[in-house]
Coordinates of C-alpha atoms in Angstrom, one line a residue:
L1 CA 20.1 7.8 72.2
K2 CA 21.1 4.6 74.0
F3 CA 19.1 2.6 71.4
A4 CA 20.8 4.5 68.6
V5 CA 24.3 3.7 69.8
A6 CA 23.5 0.1 70.4
A7 CA 21.9 -0.3 67.0
M8 CA 24.8 1.4 65.1
G9 CA 27.4 -0.6 67.1
S10 CA 25.9 -4.0 66.5
A11 CA 26.8 -5.9 63.3
A12 CA 24.3 -8.5 64.3
I13 CA 21.5 -6.0 64.2
L14 CA 22.5 -4.4 61.0
T15 CA 23.0 -7.7 59.2
G16 CA 19.9 -9.3 60.7
L17 CA 17.7 -6.5 59.5
A18 CA 18.8 -6.8 55.9
M19 CA 15.5 -8.5 55.1
A20 CA 13.7 -5.2 55.9
Q21 CA 15.3 -3.4 53.0
D22 CA 12.4 -4.0 50.7
R23 CA 9.7 -2.6 53.1
P24 CA 8.1 0.7 52.0
V25 CA 9.2 4.1 53.2
P26 CA 8.8 6.1 55.3
P27 CA 10.5 3.9 57.9
P28 CA 9.0 3.4 61.3
A29 CA 10.1 6.3 63.6
A30 CA 11.6 3.9 66.2
T31 CA 14.0 2.5 63.6
V32 CA 15.5 5.8 62.6
I33 CA 18.9 6.5 64.0
P34 CA 20.3 10.1 63.8
A35 CA 23.6 10.4 61.9
S36 CA 25.1 12.4 64.8
V37 CA 25.5 9.1 66.6
L38 CA 28.3 8.2 64.2
D39 CA 30.6 10.9 65.8
N40 CA 30.9 8.8 68.9
L41 CA 31.8 5.5 67.2
P42 CA 35.4 4.2 67.3
H43 CA 37.7 6.6 65.4
K44 CA 41.0 8.4 65.3
D45 CA 41.2 12.2 64.9
I46 CA 44.2 13.1 62.8
S47 CA 45.7 16.5 61.9
N48 CA 48.8 18.0 60.4
G49 CA 47.9 21.4 61.6
I50 CA 46.5 22.3 58.1
V51 CA 44.0 19.6 57.4
S52 CA 42.1 17.5 60.0
A53 CA 40.0 14.4 59.4
K54 CA 38.2 11.7 61.3
V55 CA 39.1 8.1 60.4
Y56 CA 36.6 5.5 61.6
L57 CA 38.3 2.3 62.7
P58 CA 37.2 -1.2 61.5
G59 CA 36.1 -3.9 63.9
A60 CA 33.4 -4.2 66.6
G61 CA 31.1 -1.2 66.8
A62 CA 32.5 0.2 63.6
F63 CA 30.9 3.1 61.6
Y64 CA 30.3 0.9 58.6
R65 CA 29.1 -2.7 59.0
G66 CA 27.4 -3.2 55.6
T67 CA 28.8 -5.4 52.9
R68 CA 29.0 -3.0 50.0
F69 CA 31.9 -0.7 51.0
D70 CA 35.4 -1.6 52.2
R71 CA 35.1 -1.8 56.0
T72 CA 38.8 -1.0 56.3
G73 CA 38.4 2.5 57.5
V74 CA 35.9 5.3 56.5
V75 CA 37.3 8.9 56.3
A76 CA 34.9 11.7 57.2
H77 CA 35.0 15.4 58.0
A78 CA 38.2 16.2 56.2
T79 CA 38.4 19.9 57.0
Y80 CA 40.5 22.7 55.6
K81 CA 40.2 26.3 56.7
G82 CA 36.8 25.7 58.3
T83 CA 35.3 23.9 55.2
D84 CA 34.2 20.4 55.9
Y85 CA 34.6 18.4 52.7
G86 CA 33.2 15.1 54.1
Q87 CA 30.0 15.9 55.9
Y88 CA 27.4 13.1 56.2
W89 CA 25.2 13.2 53.1
F90 CA 22.3 11.7 55.1
S91 CA 20.6 12.8 58.3
S92 CA 19.7 9.4 59.6
Y93 CA 19.9 5.6 59.2
S94 CA 17.2 3.0 59.1
P95 CA 17.3 -0.7 58.1
Y96 CA 13.8 -0.3 56.7
V97 CA 15.2 1.8 53.8
H98 CA 16.4 0.4 50.6
D99 CA 19.5 2.4 49.6
F100 CA 18.2 5.8 50.6
A101 CA 15.0 7.8 50.8
W102 CA 13.9 11.4 51.1
Q103 CA 11.5 12.4 53.9
N104 CA 10.7 16.0 55.1
G105 CA 13.6 17.4 53.2
Q106 CA 16.2 15.0 54.7
V107 CA 17.9 11.8 53.6
T108 CA 17.5 8.5 55.5
V109 CA 20.0 5.9 54.3
S110 CA 20.2 2.1 54.6
P111 CA 23.1 0.5 56.6
A112 CA 24.4 -0.8 53.3
S113 CA 24.8 2.6 51.7
G114 CA 25.6 4.7 54.8
A115 CA 29.2 5.6 54.2
A116 CA 30.9 9.1 54.0
G117 CA 33.9 10.9 52.5
P118 CA 36.3 8.8 50.5
S119 CA 34.7 5.4 50.8
E120 CA 35.9 2.6 48.6
E121 CA 34.2 -0.4 47.1
F122 CA 35.7 -3.5 45.4
T123 CA 33.5 -5.3 42.9
A124 CA 32.4 -8.8 43.9
I125 CA 34.7 -11.8 43.2
G126 CA 33.3 -15.2 42.4
Y127 CA 29.6 -14.3 42.8
D128 CA 28.4 -16.2 39.7
E129 CA 30.5 -19.2 40.4
A130 CA 29.3 -19.4 44.0
G131 CA 25.7 -20.4 43.2
M132 CA 22.9 -19.9 45.6
G133 CA 24.1 -20.5 49.2
G134 CA 27.8 -20.5 48.1
E135 CA 30.5 -18.1 49.1
F136 CA 31.9 -15.1 47.2
L137 CA 34.5 -12.5 48.1
K138 CA 34.4 -8.7 48.7
I139 CA 37.9 -7.2 49.4
G140 CA 37.8 -5.2 52.7
V141 CA 34.7 -7.1 53.9
G142 CA 35.3 -10.8 53.7
M143 CA 33.7 -14.0 52.4
L144 CA 30.0 -13.6 52.0
K145 CA 27.1 -16.0 51.5
R146 CA 25.2 -15.6 48.3
D147 CA 21.5 -15.4 49.1
T148 CA 20.1 -13.4 46.2
D149 CA 19.7 -14.4 42.5
A150 CA 21.4 -11.3 41.1
Y151 CA 24.1 -9.3 43.0
D152 CA 22.4 -6.4 44.9
F153 CA 24.9 -3.8 46.1
V154 CA 22.4 -2.5 48.8
H155 CA 21.6 -6.0 50.2
I156 CA 23.5 -7.0 53.3
Y157 CA 25.0 -10.4 52.8
P158 CA 25.8 -12.8 55.6
V159 CA 29.5 -12.6 56.5
V160 CA 30.9 -16.1 56.6
N161 CA 34.6 -15.2 57.1
E162 CA 35.6 -11.7 58.1
G163 CA 39.3 -12.5 58.5
K164 CA 41.5 -10.6 61.0
R165 CA 42.0 -6.8 61.4
T166 CA 44.4 -4.5 63.1
A167 CA 44.7 -0.7 63.4
S168 CA 47.4 1.6 64.6
A169 CA 47.6 5.4 64.5
T170 CA 49.9 8.5 64.9
K171 CA 48.9 12.1 65.1
T172 CA 48.8 12.4 61.3
S173 CA 48.0 8.9 60.0
V174 CA 46.1 5.6 60.6
R175 CA 47.3 2.3 59.3
M176 CA 44.7 -0.6 59.0
T177 CA 45.3 -4.2 58.0
H178 CA 42.9 -6.9 56.8
D179 CA 44.1 -10.5 56.4
L180 CA 41.9 -13.2 55.1
S181 CA 42.4 -16.9 54.3
D182 CA 39.5 -19.1 53.3
A183 CA 40.2 -22.8 52.9
D184 CA 36.8 -23.6 51.5
T185 CA 37.2 -21.3 48.4
G186 CA 40.9 -20.9 48.1
Y187 CA 40.7 -17.1 48.3
G188 CA 43.2 -15.2 50.5
Y189 CA 44.7 -11.8 50.7
S190 CA 46.7 -9.4 52.8
Y191 CA 45.4 -5.8 52.6
V192 CA 47.0 -2.7 54.1
K193 CA 45.4 0.8 53.9
T194 CA 47.1 3.9 55.3
V195 CA 45.3 7.3 55.6
R196 CA 48.0 10.0 55.9
L197 CA 48.0 13.8 56.2
V198 CA 51.2 15.0 54.5
P199 CA 53.3 17.2 56.8
G200 CA 53.3 20.9 55.8
K201 CA 50.7 20.5 53.0
P202 CA 46.9 20.7 52.6
Q203 CA 47.0 17.2 51.4
M204 CA 45.7 13.7 52.3
Q205 CA 47.0 10.4 50.8
I206 CA 45.3 7.0 51.0
E207 CA 47.8 4.3 50.4
H208 CA 47.0 0.7 49.6
V209 CA 48.9 -2.6 49.4
L210 CA 46.9 -5.7 48.3
K211 CA 48.7 -9.1 48.1
N212 CA 47.0 -12.3 46.8
T213 CA 47.9 -14.9 49.5
G214 CA 45.4 -17.5 48.3
K215 CA 45.3 -20.2 45.6
K216 CA 42.9 -18.4 43.2
D217 CA 43.3 -15.3 41.0
I218 CA 41.9 -12.1 42.3
V219 CA 40.2 -10.1 39.5
T220 CA 38.3 -7.1 40.6
A221 CA 38.1 -3.3 40.3
V222 CA 38.1 -0.7 43.1
Y223 CA 36.6 2.8 43.1
C224 CA 36.4 5.6 45.6
H225 CA 32.9 6.9 46.0
N226 CA 34.1 10.4 47.1
F227 CA 31.1 11.6 48.9
L228 CA 31.9 15.3 48.6
S229 CA 30.1 18.2 50.4
L230 CA 31.3 21.5 48.9
A231 CA 28.0 23.3 48.1
P232 CA 24.4 23.0 49.1
G233 CA 22.6 21.3 46.2
N234 CA 26.0 21.2 44.4
E235 CA 25.1 24.7 43.1
N236 CA 28.1 26.5 41.5
L237 CA 30.1 23.3 41.5
T238 CA 32.4 22.4 38.5
L239 CA 34.6 19.4 37.8
T240 CA 37.5 19.7 35.4
A241 CA 39.3 16.7 33.8
P242 CA 42.5 16.4 31.8
F243 CA 40.6 14.9 28.9
T244 CA 37.4 15.6 26.9
L245 CA 34.5 14.3 29.0
Q246 CA 31.9 12.2 27.3
A247 CA 28.7 11.5 29.2
G248 CA 27.2 8.0 28.7
K249 CA 23.7 9.3 29.0
P250 CA 22.1 12.8 28.8
L251 CA 22.2 15.0 31.9
Q252 CA 19.1 17.0 32.8
A253 CA 19.5 20.0 30.4
D254 CA 18.7 22.6 33.0
A255 CA 20.6 21.0 35.9
A256 CA 24.1 20.3 34.5
S257 CA 26.1 20.5 31.3
V258 CA 29.3 19.1 29.9
N259 CA 31.5 21.2 27.7
G260 CA 34.9 19.9 26.7
H261 CA 36.9 19.1 29.9
T262 CA 34.3 20.5 32.2
L263 CA 31.2 19.3 34.0
K264 CA 29.2 22.2 35.4
Y265 CA 26.1 22.5 37.5
L266 CA 23.6 25.1 36.2
R267 CA 21.4 25.2 39.3
A268 CA 21.0 23.5 42.6
V269 CA 19.9 19.9 42.5
K270 CA 16.4 19.5 43.8
E271 CA 15.1 17.2 46.6
G272 CA 14.4 13.7 45.1
E273 CA 16.4 14.5 42.0
S274 CA 19.6 12.8 40.9
V275 CA 22.2 13.9 38.3
T276 CA 24.1 10.9 37.2
S277 CA 25.9 9.3 34.2
P278 CA 28.9 7.1 33.4
F279 CA 31.7 9.0 31.7
T280 CA 34.3 8.0 29.1
G281 CA 37.0 9.9 27.1
F282 CA 40.0 8.9 29.2
G283 CA 42.9 6.9 27.9
D284 CA 45.4 4.5 29.5
K285 CA 47.7 7.2 30.9
V286 CA 48.1 7.6 34.7
S287 CA 47.8 11.4 34.1
D288 CA 44.2 11.0 33.2
Y289 CA 43.4 10.2 36.8
D290 CA 43.5 13.9 37.8
F291 CA 40.3 15.8 38.6
K292 CA 39.6 19.2 40.1
V293 CA 36.3 20.0 41.8
V294 CA 35.6 23.6 42.9
N295 CA 32.8 25.6 44.3
T296 CA 33.1 28.7 42.1
A297 CA 31.1 30.8 44.5
T298 CA 33.4 30.2 47.5
G299 CA 36.7 29.2 45.9
F300 CA 37.0 26.1 48.0
G301 CA 37.8 22.9 46.1
Q302 CA 39.7 19.6 45.9
R303 CA 42.1 18.0 43.5
I304 CA 41.7 14.2 43.2
R305 CA 44.5 12.1 41.8
A306 CA 45.8 8.5 41.7
D307 CA 49.0 6.8 40.5
Q308 CA 47.1 4.2 38.4
P309 CA 45.2 4.5 35.0
L310 CA 41.5 4.7 34.9
S311 CA 39.3 1.7 33.9
R312 CA 35.9 3.3 34.3
I313 CA 34.2 6.4 35.7
N314 CA 30.7 6.7 37.2
F315 CA 29.2 10.0 38.4
W316 CA 26.3 10.3 40.9
S317 CA 24.9 13.2 42.7
I318 CA 21.9 14.2 44.7
R319 CA 21.1 17.4 46.6
T320 CA 23.3 16.5 49.5
T321 CA 26.4 15.1 47.9
F322 CA 28.6 15.0 44.8
S323 CA 30.3 11.7 44.0
W324 CA 32.9 11.3 41.2
E325 CA 33.8 7.6 41.1
P326 CA 36.9 6.7 39.2
Y327 CA 37.7 2.9 39.0
I328 CA 41.1 1.1 39.0
A329 CA 41.4 -2.4 37.6
I330 CA 43.0 -5.1 39.7
S331 CA 44.2 -8.6 38.5
L332 CA 46.4 -10.6 40.8
K333 CA 47.7 -14.1 40.5
P334 CA 48.6 -16.0 43.7
G335 CA 51.6 -14.3 45.2
Q336 CA 51.3 -11.0 43.3
T337 CA 50.9 -7.6 44.9
K338 CA 49.2 -4.4 43.8
R339 CA 49.9 -0.9 45.2
W340 CA 48.0 2.3 44.6
T341 CA 47.6 5.7 46.2
Y342 CA 44.9 8.4 46.1
T343 CA 46.1 12.0 46.7
Y344 CA 43.6 14.7 47.8
D345 CA 44.8 18.3 47.6
Y346 CA 42.6 20.9 49.4
F347 CA 42.5 24.5 48.4
G348 CA 40.7 27.7 49.2
P349 CA 40.0 31.0 47.4
G350 CA 42.9 32.0 45.2
E351 CA 44.8 28.8 45.8
G352 CA 43.5 26.4 43.2

């Protein structure tokens, strides 16, 4: 256990072992870290008396030290009426795994992909222009060194400039900031993320303010991975959209179907199987960013909304998680600011 805590808490270890990602699975037993260790890493427990959640704080010893997802806070274990919507979708970590791997009925994940709950990712900025050995930007992570030919989202890139971070909390909210200025590239930004449980409601909001403080334009997109745990194998799960869903590639005919505004699982997802596709059909209205996911067997579900129009949707699921990934486009000239908020409504039987 002492080894596990040390390994999870050390950015140097996680980053230094990125070279091991291409090694074959199963990973050596000594490198496998149980996911339960995450519960002891720096975090703030918040509650409004209706919903509770665990917000993992950025900085030294943080939950997430990869370079794929926004490090500015990971939200896990959002719980309503005893139902945990943000369980870990993996059982363990190992730097010897590339992305994730199944072993003995359980998932072992790489440090790059090991996030939970509503975890966000910004697309890379300036990667092509950087050239091999040059620097590119990931909002919420920092300036990274390019050391691969093509961008690899599960590769852990060396962090050249992580910027400065702060975090403060109340009983119902956590406010985190990330400020970065990079003289070598001209990129700079001020980023504030606030996770808030709304008083008197089964609702969580994640508010963002991003200001371009540098000399270069910031052109990116952000999505929330929404690692959702509502049903084992996603059996009896349905998603409803305010528009006609159009799958970009066929889903397994016996596993899931799309009919009009609804995506529906027909059976439990099997070990080693993935159900995934990009989706279109949305327009440029903010009201199209409004989705309801419900376990029809239990009645528990979640409504996912934002105050911005959609630019893209990806869908990914395996036996242990359901991830609906709506994107928002961001384009900021120096001095400009972008604000956006996600709203999560939790409901139980007879409430949705």
